[in-house]
Coordinates of C-alpha atoms in Angstrom, one line a residue:
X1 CA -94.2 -6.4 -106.9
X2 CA -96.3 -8.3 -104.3
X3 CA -97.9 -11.4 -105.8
X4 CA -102.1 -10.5 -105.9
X5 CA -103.5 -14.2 -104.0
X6 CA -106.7 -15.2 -105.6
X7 CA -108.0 -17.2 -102.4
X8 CA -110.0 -15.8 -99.7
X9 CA -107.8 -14.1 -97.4
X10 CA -107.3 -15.4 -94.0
X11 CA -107.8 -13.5 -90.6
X12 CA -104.7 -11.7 -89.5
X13 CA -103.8 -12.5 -85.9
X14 CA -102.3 -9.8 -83.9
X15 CA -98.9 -10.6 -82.5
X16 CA -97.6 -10.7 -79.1
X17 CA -96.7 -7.3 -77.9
X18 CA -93.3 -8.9 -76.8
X19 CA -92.6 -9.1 -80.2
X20 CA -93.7 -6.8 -82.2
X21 CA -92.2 -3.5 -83.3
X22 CA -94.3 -0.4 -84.7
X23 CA -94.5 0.7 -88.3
X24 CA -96.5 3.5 -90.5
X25 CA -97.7 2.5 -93.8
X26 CA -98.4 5.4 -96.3
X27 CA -99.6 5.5 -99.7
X28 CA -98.1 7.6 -102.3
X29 CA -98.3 8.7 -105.8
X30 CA -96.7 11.4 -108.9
X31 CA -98.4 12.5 -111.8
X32 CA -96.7 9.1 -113.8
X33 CA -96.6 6.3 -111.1
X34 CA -99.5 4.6 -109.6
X35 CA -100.1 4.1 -105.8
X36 CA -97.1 2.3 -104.0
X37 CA -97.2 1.9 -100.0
X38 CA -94.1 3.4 -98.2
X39 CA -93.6 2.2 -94.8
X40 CA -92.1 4.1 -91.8
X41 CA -89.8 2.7 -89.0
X42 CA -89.7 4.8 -85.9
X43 CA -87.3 3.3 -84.1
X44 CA -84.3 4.5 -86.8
X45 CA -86.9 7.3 -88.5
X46 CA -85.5 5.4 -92.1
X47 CA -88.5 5.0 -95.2
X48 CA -89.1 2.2 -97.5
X49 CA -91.1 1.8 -100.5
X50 CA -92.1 -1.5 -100.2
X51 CA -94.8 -2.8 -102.3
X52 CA -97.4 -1.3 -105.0
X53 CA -101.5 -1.3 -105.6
X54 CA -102.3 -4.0 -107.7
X55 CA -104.3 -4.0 -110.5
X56 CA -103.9 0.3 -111.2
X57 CA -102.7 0.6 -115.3
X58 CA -100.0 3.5 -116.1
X59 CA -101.2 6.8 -115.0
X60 CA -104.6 5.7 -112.8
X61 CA -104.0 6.4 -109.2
X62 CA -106.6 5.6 -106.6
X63 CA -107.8 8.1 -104.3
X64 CA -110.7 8.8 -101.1
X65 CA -109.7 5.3 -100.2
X66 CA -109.2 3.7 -96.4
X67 CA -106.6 2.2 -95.4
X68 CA -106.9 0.6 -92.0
X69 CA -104.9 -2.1 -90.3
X70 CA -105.9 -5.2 -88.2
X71 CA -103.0 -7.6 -86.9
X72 CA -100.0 -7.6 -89.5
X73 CA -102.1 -7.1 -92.4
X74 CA -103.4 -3.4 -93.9
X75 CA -106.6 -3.6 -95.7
X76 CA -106.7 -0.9 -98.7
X77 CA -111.1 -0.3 -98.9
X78 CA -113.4 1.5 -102.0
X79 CA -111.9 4.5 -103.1
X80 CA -112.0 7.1 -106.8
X81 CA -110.2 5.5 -109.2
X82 CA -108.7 8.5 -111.6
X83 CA -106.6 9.3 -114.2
X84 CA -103.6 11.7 -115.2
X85 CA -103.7 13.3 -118.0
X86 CA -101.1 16.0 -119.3
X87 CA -102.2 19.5 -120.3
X88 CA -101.4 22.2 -123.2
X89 CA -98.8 23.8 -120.7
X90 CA -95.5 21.7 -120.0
X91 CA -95.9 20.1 -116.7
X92 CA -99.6 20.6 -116.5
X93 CA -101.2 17.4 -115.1
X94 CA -105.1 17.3 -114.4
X95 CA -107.8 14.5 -113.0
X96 CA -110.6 12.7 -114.7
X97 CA -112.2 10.8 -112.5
X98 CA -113.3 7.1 -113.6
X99 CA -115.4 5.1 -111.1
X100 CA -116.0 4.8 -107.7
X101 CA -114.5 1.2 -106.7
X102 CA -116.2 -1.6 -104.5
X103 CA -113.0 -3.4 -104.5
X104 CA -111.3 -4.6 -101.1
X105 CA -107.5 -5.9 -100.7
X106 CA -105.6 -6.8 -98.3
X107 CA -101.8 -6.9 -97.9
X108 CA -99.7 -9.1 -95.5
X109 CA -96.6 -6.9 -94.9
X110 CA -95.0 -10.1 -93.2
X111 CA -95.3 -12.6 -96.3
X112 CA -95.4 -9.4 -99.0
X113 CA -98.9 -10.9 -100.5
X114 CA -101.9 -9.2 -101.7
X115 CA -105.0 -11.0 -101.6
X116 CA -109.1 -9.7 -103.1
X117 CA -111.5 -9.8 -100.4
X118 CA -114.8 -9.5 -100.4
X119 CA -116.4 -6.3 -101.8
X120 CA -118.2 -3.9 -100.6
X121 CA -121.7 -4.0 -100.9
X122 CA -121.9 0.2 -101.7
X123 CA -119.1 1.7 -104.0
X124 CA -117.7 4.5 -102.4
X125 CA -115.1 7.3 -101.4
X126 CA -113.8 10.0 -99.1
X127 CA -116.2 7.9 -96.2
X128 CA -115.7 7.1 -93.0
X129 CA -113.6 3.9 -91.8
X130 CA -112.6 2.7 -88.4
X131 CA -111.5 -0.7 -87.0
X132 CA -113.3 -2.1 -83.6
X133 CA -113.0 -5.5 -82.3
X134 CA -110.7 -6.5 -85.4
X135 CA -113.9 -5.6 -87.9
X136 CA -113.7 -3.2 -90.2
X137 CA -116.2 -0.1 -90.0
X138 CA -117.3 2.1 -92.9
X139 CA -120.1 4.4 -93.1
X140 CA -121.1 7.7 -95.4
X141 CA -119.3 8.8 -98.3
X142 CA -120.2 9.4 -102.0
X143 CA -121.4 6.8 -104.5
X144 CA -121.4 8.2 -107.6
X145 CA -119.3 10.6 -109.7
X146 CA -122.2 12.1 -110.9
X147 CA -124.0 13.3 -107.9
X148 CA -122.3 15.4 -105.5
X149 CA -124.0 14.1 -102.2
X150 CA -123.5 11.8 -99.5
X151 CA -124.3 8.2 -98.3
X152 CA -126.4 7.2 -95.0
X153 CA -125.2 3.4 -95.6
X154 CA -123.1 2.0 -93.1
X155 CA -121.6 -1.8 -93.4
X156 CA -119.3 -3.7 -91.5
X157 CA -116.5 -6.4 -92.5
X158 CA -115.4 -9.6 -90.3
X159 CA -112.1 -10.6 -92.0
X160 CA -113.0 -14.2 -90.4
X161 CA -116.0 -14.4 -92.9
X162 CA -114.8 -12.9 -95.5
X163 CA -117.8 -10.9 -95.6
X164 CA -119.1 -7.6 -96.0
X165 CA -123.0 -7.3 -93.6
X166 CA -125.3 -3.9 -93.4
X167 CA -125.6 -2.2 -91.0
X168 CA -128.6 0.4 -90.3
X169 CA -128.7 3.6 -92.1
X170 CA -127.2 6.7 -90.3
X171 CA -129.3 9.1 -89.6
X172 CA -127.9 11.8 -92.8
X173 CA -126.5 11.5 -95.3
X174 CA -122.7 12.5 -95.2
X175 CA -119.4 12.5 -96.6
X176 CA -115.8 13.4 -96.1
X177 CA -116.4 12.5 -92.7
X178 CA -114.2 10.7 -90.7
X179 CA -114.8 7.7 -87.9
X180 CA -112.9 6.6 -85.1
X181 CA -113.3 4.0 -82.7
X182 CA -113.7 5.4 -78.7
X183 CA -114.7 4.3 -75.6
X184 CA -116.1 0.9 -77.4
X185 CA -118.1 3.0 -79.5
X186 CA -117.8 3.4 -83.6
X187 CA -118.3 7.7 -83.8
X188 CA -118.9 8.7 -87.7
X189 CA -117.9 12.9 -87.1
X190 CA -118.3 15.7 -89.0
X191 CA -118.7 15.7 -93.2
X192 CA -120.6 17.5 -95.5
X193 CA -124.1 16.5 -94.1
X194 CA -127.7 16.4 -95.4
X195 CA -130.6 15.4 -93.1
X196 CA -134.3 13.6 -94.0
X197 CA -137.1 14.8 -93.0
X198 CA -140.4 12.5 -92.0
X199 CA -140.7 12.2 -95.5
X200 CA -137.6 10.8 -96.2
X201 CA -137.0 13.3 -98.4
X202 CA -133.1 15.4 -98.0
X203 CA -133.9 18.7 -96.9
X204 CA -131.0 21.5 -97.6
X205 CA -127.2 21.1 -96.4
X206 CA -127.0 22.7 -92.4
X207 CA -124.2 23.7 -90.4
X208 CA -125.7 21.9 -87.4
X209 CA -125.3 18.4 -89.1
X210 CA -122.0 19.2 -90.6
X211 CA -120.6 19.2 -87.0
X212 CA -122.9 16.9 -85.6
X213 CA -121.5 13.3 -85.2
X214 CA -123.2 9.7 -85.1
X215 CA -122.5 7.2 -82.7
X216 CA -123.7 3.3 -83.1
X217 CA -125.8 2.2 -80.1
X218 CA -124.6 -1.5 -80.5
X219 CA -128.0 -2.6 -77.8
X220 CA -130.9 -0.9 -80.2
X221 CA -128.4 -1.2 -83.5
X222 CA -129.4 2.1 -84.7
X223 CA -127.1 5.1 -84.9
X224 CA -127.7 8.0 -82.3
X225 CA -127.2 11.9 -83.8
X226 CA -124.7 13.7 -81.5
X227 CA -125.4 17.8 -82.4
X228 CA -122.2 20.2 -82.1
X229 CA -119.4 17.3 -81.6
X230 CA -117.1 18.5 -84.0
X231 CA -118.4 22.4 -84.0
X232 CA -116.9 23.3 -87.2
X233 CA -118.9 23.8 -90.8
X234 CA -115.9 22.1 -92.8
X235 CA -115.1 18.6 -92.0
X236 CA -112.1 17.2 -89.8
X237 CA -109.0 15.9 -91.3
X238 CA -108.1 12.8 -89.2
X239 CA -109.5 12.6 -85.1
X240 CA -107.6 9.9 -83.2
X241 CA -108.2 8.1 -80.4
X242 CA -105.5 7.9 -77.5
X243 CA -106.3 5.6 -74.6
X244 CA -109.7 7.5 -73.7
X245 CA -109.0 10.8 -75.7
X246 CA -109.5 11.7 -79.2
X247 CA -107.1 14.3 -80.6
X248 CA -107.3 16.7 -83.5
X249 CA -104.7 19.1 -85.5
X250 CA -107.4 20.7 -88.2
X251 CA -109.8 19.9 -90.8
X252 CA -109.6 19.0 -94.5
X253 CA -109.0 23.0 -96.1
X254 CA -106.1 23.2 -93.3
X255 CA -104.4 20.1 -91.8
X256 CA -102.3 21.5 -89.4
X257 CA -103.8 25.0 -87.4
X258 CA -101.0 25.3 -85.7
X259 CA -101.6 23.4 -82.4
X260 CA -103.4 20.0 -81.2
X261 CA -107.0 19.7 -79.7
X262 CA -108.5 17.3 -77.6
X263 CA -112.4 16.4 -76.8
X264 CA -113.5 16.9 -73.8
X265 CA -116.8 14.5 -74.2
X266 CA -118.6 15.9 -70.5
X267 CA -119.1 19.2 -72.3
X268 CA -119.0 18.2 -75.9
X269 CA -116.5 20.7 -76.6
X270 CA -112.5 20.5 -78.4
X271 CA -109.8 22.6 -76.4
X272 CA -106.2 23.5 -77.3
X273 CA -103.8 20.8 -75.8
X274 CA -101.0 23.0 -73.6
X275 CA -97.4 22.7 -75.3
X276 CA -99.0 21.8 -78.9
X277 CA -97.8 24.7 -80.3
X278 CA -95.3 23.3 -83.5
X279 CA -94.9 26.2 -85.9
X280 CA -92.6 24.0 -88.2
X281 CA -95.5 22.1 -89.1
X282 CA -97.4 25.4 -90.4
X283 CA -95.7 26.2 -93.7
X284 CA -91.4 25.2 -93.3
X285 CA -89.5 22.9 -95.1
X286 CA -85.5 22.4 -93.5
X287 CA -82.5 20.8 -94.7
X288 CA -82.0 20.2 -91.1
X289 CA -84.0 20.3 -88.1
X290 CA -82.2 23.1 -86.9
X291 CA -82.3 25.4 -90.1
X292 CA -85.6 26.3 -91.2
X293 CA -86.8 27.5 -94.5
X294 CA -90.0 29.2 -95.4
X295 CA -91.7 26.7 -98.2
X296 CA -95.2 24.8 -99.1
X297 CA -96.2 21.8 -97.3
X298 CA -97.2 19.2 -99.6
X299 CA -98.9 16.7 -97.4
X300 CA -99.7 15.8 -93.4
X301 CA -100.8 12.8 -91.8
X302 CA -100.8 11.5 -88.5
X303 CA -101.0 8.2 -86.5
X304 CA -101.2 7.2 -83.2
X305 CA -98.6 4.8 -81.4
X306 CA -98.9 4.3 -77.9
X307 CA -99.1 7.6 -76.6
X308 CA -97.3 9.2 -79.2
X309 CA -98.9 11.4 -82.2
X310 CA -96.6 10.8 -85.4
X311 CA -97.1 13.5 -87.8
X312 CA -95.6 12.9 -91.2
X313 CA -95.1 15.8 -93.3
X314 CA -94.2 16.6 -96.6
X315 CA -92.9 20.0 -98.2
X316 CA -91.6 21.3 -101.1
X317 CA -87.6 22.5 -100.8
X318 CA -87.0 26.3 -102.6
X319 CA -84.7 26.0 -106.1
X320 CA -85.2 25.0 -109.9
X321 CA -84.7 21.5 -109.2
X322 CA -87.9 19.8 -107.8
X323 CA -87.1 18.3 -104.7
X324 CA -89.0 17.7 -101.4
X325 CA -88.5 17.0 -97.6
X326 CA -89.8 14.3 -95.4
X327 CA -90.5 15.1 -92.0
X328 CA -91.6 13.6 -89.0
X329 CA -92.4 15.6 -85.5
X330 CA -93.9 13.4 -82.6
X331 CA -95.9 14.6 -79.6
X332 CA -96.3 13.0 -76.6
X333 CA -99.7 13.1 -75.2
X334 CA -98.7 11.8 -71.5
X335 CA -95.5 14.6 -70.8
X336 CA -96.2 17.1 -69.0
X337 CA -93.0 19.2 -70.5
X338 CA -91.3 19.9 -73.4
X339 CA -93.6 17.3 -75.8
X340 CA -92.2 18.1 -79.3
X341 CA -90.0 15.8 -81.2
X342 CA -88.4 16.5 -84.7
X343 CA -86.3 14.1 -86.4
X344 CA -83.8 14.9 -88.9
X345 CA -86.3 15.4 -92.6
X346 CA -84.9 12.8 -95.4
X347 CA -84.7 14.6 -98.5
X348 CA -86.1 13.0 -101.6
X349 CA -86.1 14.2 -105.7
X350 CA -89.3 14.9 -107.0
X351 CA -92.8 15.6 -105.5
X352 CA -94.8 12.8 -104.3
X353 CA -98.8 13.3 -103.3
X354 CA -100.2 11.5 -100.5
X355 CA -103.3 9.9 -101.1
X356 CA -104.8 8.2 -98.6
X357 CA -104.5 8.7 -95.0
X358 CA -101.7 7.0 -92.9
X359 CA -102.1 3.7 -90.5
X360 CA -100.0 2.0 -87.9
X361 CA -99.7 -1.0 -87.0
X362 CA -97.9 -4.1 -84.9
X363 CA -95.4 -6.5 -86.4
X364 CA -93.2 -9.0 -85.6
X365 CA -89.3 -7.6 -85.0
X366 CA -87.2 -9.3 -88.2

C-alpha cells in the first residue's frame, strides 16, 4: 500500500501536454474490502488496482465522497464513513453509517504517496465538487447523519496554501447536487433543495429549487439562483463540461436513460444529442461486444477526455457463480457520424460497488 506522507502536500503541477497520456481513476469497494482506486488506460482499454484508502479498518468503506483531480495528483474530499455488517440470511450485507468525515487526502499517482491535507472546514457528503483554476470547489451537501437536510456552505481549497477559505452561503440549502466548472464559471445544479425565506427560516422542499442551479458571480462574490436549469425534480448524476458544452446521460434513480443530453444555455433547456442512442448501456452485460446478454448493471460513471465521453460500466454476468463485466463505450462529442465506441468488457470474479464518481486526468507517459 501507498505510504500516508505526514507533511503538507505540495501543489501538483500539470504536465506538458507533449507528455502526458490520459488515465481514469475509479474507486471501488465489496462487502469485505475497503476502498482501493483502480485506474483505467484508454489507450490499450487494460485496468489496474493500484493503490488503497488509507486509514479505512476492515469492513468500513467510505462513501458520498469527491474525488477530483488537479495536475498528476487526485484529491479524495469529505465523504460517509460506513460499515458492513452481515445479516441473519447468508450473504446478507447491510450499512450503518458512522460519521460524516472532514478529512482531505491527496494521492500522487506518479510517486504512489498519500499525503493529509488540510480539512475541511464543514464535514460533509453526497455535495457538490468541481475544480477551476487548479482550486478545488465544494458547495452543499449534508452535515450530519442525523438530519436529513442540506448545506448552503460553500468553501474553496488552494492546494498552494494548503488551505481550506469560505466562501458565501448559496442561496438554499442543497444536496446530492452536483457542480461543474463552465464557461469560467463554478455551477452548483440540481439536488434535493430547500430555500429561506426573509426570515431565514427553511420553508418546505420545491420542485422549482430542485432544478434550479447556482452559479458564483466571482465580481459581487455571492451566488446567483438560476430557476429551471436542470428541469428535473430528482437530482442529476454527473453533468460534464466539454469545451463550451455540458453533457448529461440521467440522474441519480437512473444513470443511463438511454441517450446523451446537452444544455443549450440561450434557452436554458437540455436536448437529446443526435446518434446518442447506446442501448447496451440500458440494462446488458456481454461476454463479447458482439454477443449481448440481458443482465443488471451494477454501476456507471463517466468522464470527459478531450472530446470524448468515457462511460465505464459495470454489470452482473447470468449463472451461479458471481461474476461481473467491465465495460467501457466512448462517444465522441465532435463526429458527426457513427459516434459509439465499445471496447471488448474484461470480465472479473465477484461483484464490486462503485463508490464515488470517476475522474481523469494527465500524466506523464512511463
Amino acid at each position: 500500500m501507498a505510504s500516508l506522507s505526514s507533511q503538507p502536500p505540495s501543489p501538483c503541477s500539470p504536465y506538458p501536454s507533449s507528455t502526458t497520456s490520459n488515465r481514469i481513476y475509479s474507486s471501488f469497494c465489496t462487502a469485505k474490502i475497503s476502498n482501493w482506486i483502480e485506474c483505467y488506460n484508454p489507450s490499450n482499454n487494460l485496468w489496474d488496482r493500484i493503490t488503497t484508502i488509507p486509514g479505512l479498518i476492515e469492513n468500513r468503506v467510505l462513501k458520498g465522497f469527491s474525488m477530483v483531480s488537479i495536475g498528476h495528483c487526485i484529491y479524495i474530499i469529505g465523504g460517509r464513513l460506513c460499515q458492513k455488517l452481515s445479516g441473519h440470511e447468508p450473504d446478507e450485507i447491510f450499512e450503518v453509517n458512522v460519521e460524516v468525515l472532514q478529512r482531505v487526502l491527496r494521492y500522487d499517482v506518479v510517486n504512489d504517496v498519500w499525503s493529509k491535507c488540510a480539512s475541511l472546514r464543514v464535514p460533509r457528503f453526497d455535495f457538490a465538487c468541481t475544480v477551476c483554476d487548479d482550486k478545488i470547489y465544494v458547495a452543499g451537501g449534508q452535515s450530519k447523519l442525523s438530519c436529513a437536510r442540506g448545506t448552503a456552505s460553500a468553501e474553496v481549497y488552494d492546494p498552494a496554501l494548503d488551505e481550506w477559505k469560505f466562501l458565501p452561503n448559496m442561496n438554499t440549502l442543497r444536496y446530492k447536487c452536483v457542480a461543474v466548472t463552465w464557461q469560467g464559471k463554478i455551477h452548483v445544479v440540481g439536488g434535493f433543495a430547500e430555500n429561506r425565506d426573509s426570515d431565514r427560516k427553511v420553508t418546505s422542499w420545491r420542485a422549482m429549487e430542485r432544478s434550479s442551479a447556482e452559479v458564483y458571480d466571482w465580481e459581487n462574490t455571492k451566488w446567483e439562483l438560476i430557476r429551471g436549469m436542470w428541469q428535473l425534480d430528482v437530482p442529476p448524476n454527473q453533468i460534464v463540461a466539454v469545451g463550451d458544452q455540458l453533457f448529461s446521460s440521467g440522474d441519480c434513480l437512473n444513470a443511463w436513460k438511454g441517450h446523451i443530453d446537452a444544455f443549450d444555455g440561450n434557452l436554458n433547456i437540455w436536448n437529446e444529442v443526435d446518434g446518442s442512442h447506446l442501448e447496451t448501456l440500458s440494462s446488458p452485460i456481454s461476454t463479447s461486444v458482439a454477443n449481448w446478454q440481458p443482465g443488471k448493471r451494477l454501476y456507471l460513471t463517466m468522464a470527459p477526455i478531450g472530446a470524448q465521453l468515457y462511460f465505464l460500466a459495470g454489470y452482473r454476468m447470468p449463472g451461479e457463480i458471481s461474476r461481473s463485466t467491465c465495460n467501457v463505450h466512448v462517444f465522441d462529442t465532435s463526429a458527426d457520424g457513427d459516434a459509439w465506441t465499445s471496447l471488448e468488457p474484461i470480465e472479473e470474479e465477484g461483484e464490486k460497488e462503485l463508490c464515488g464518481h470517476c475522474c481523469a486526468l494527465s500524466q506523464p507517459q512511463m
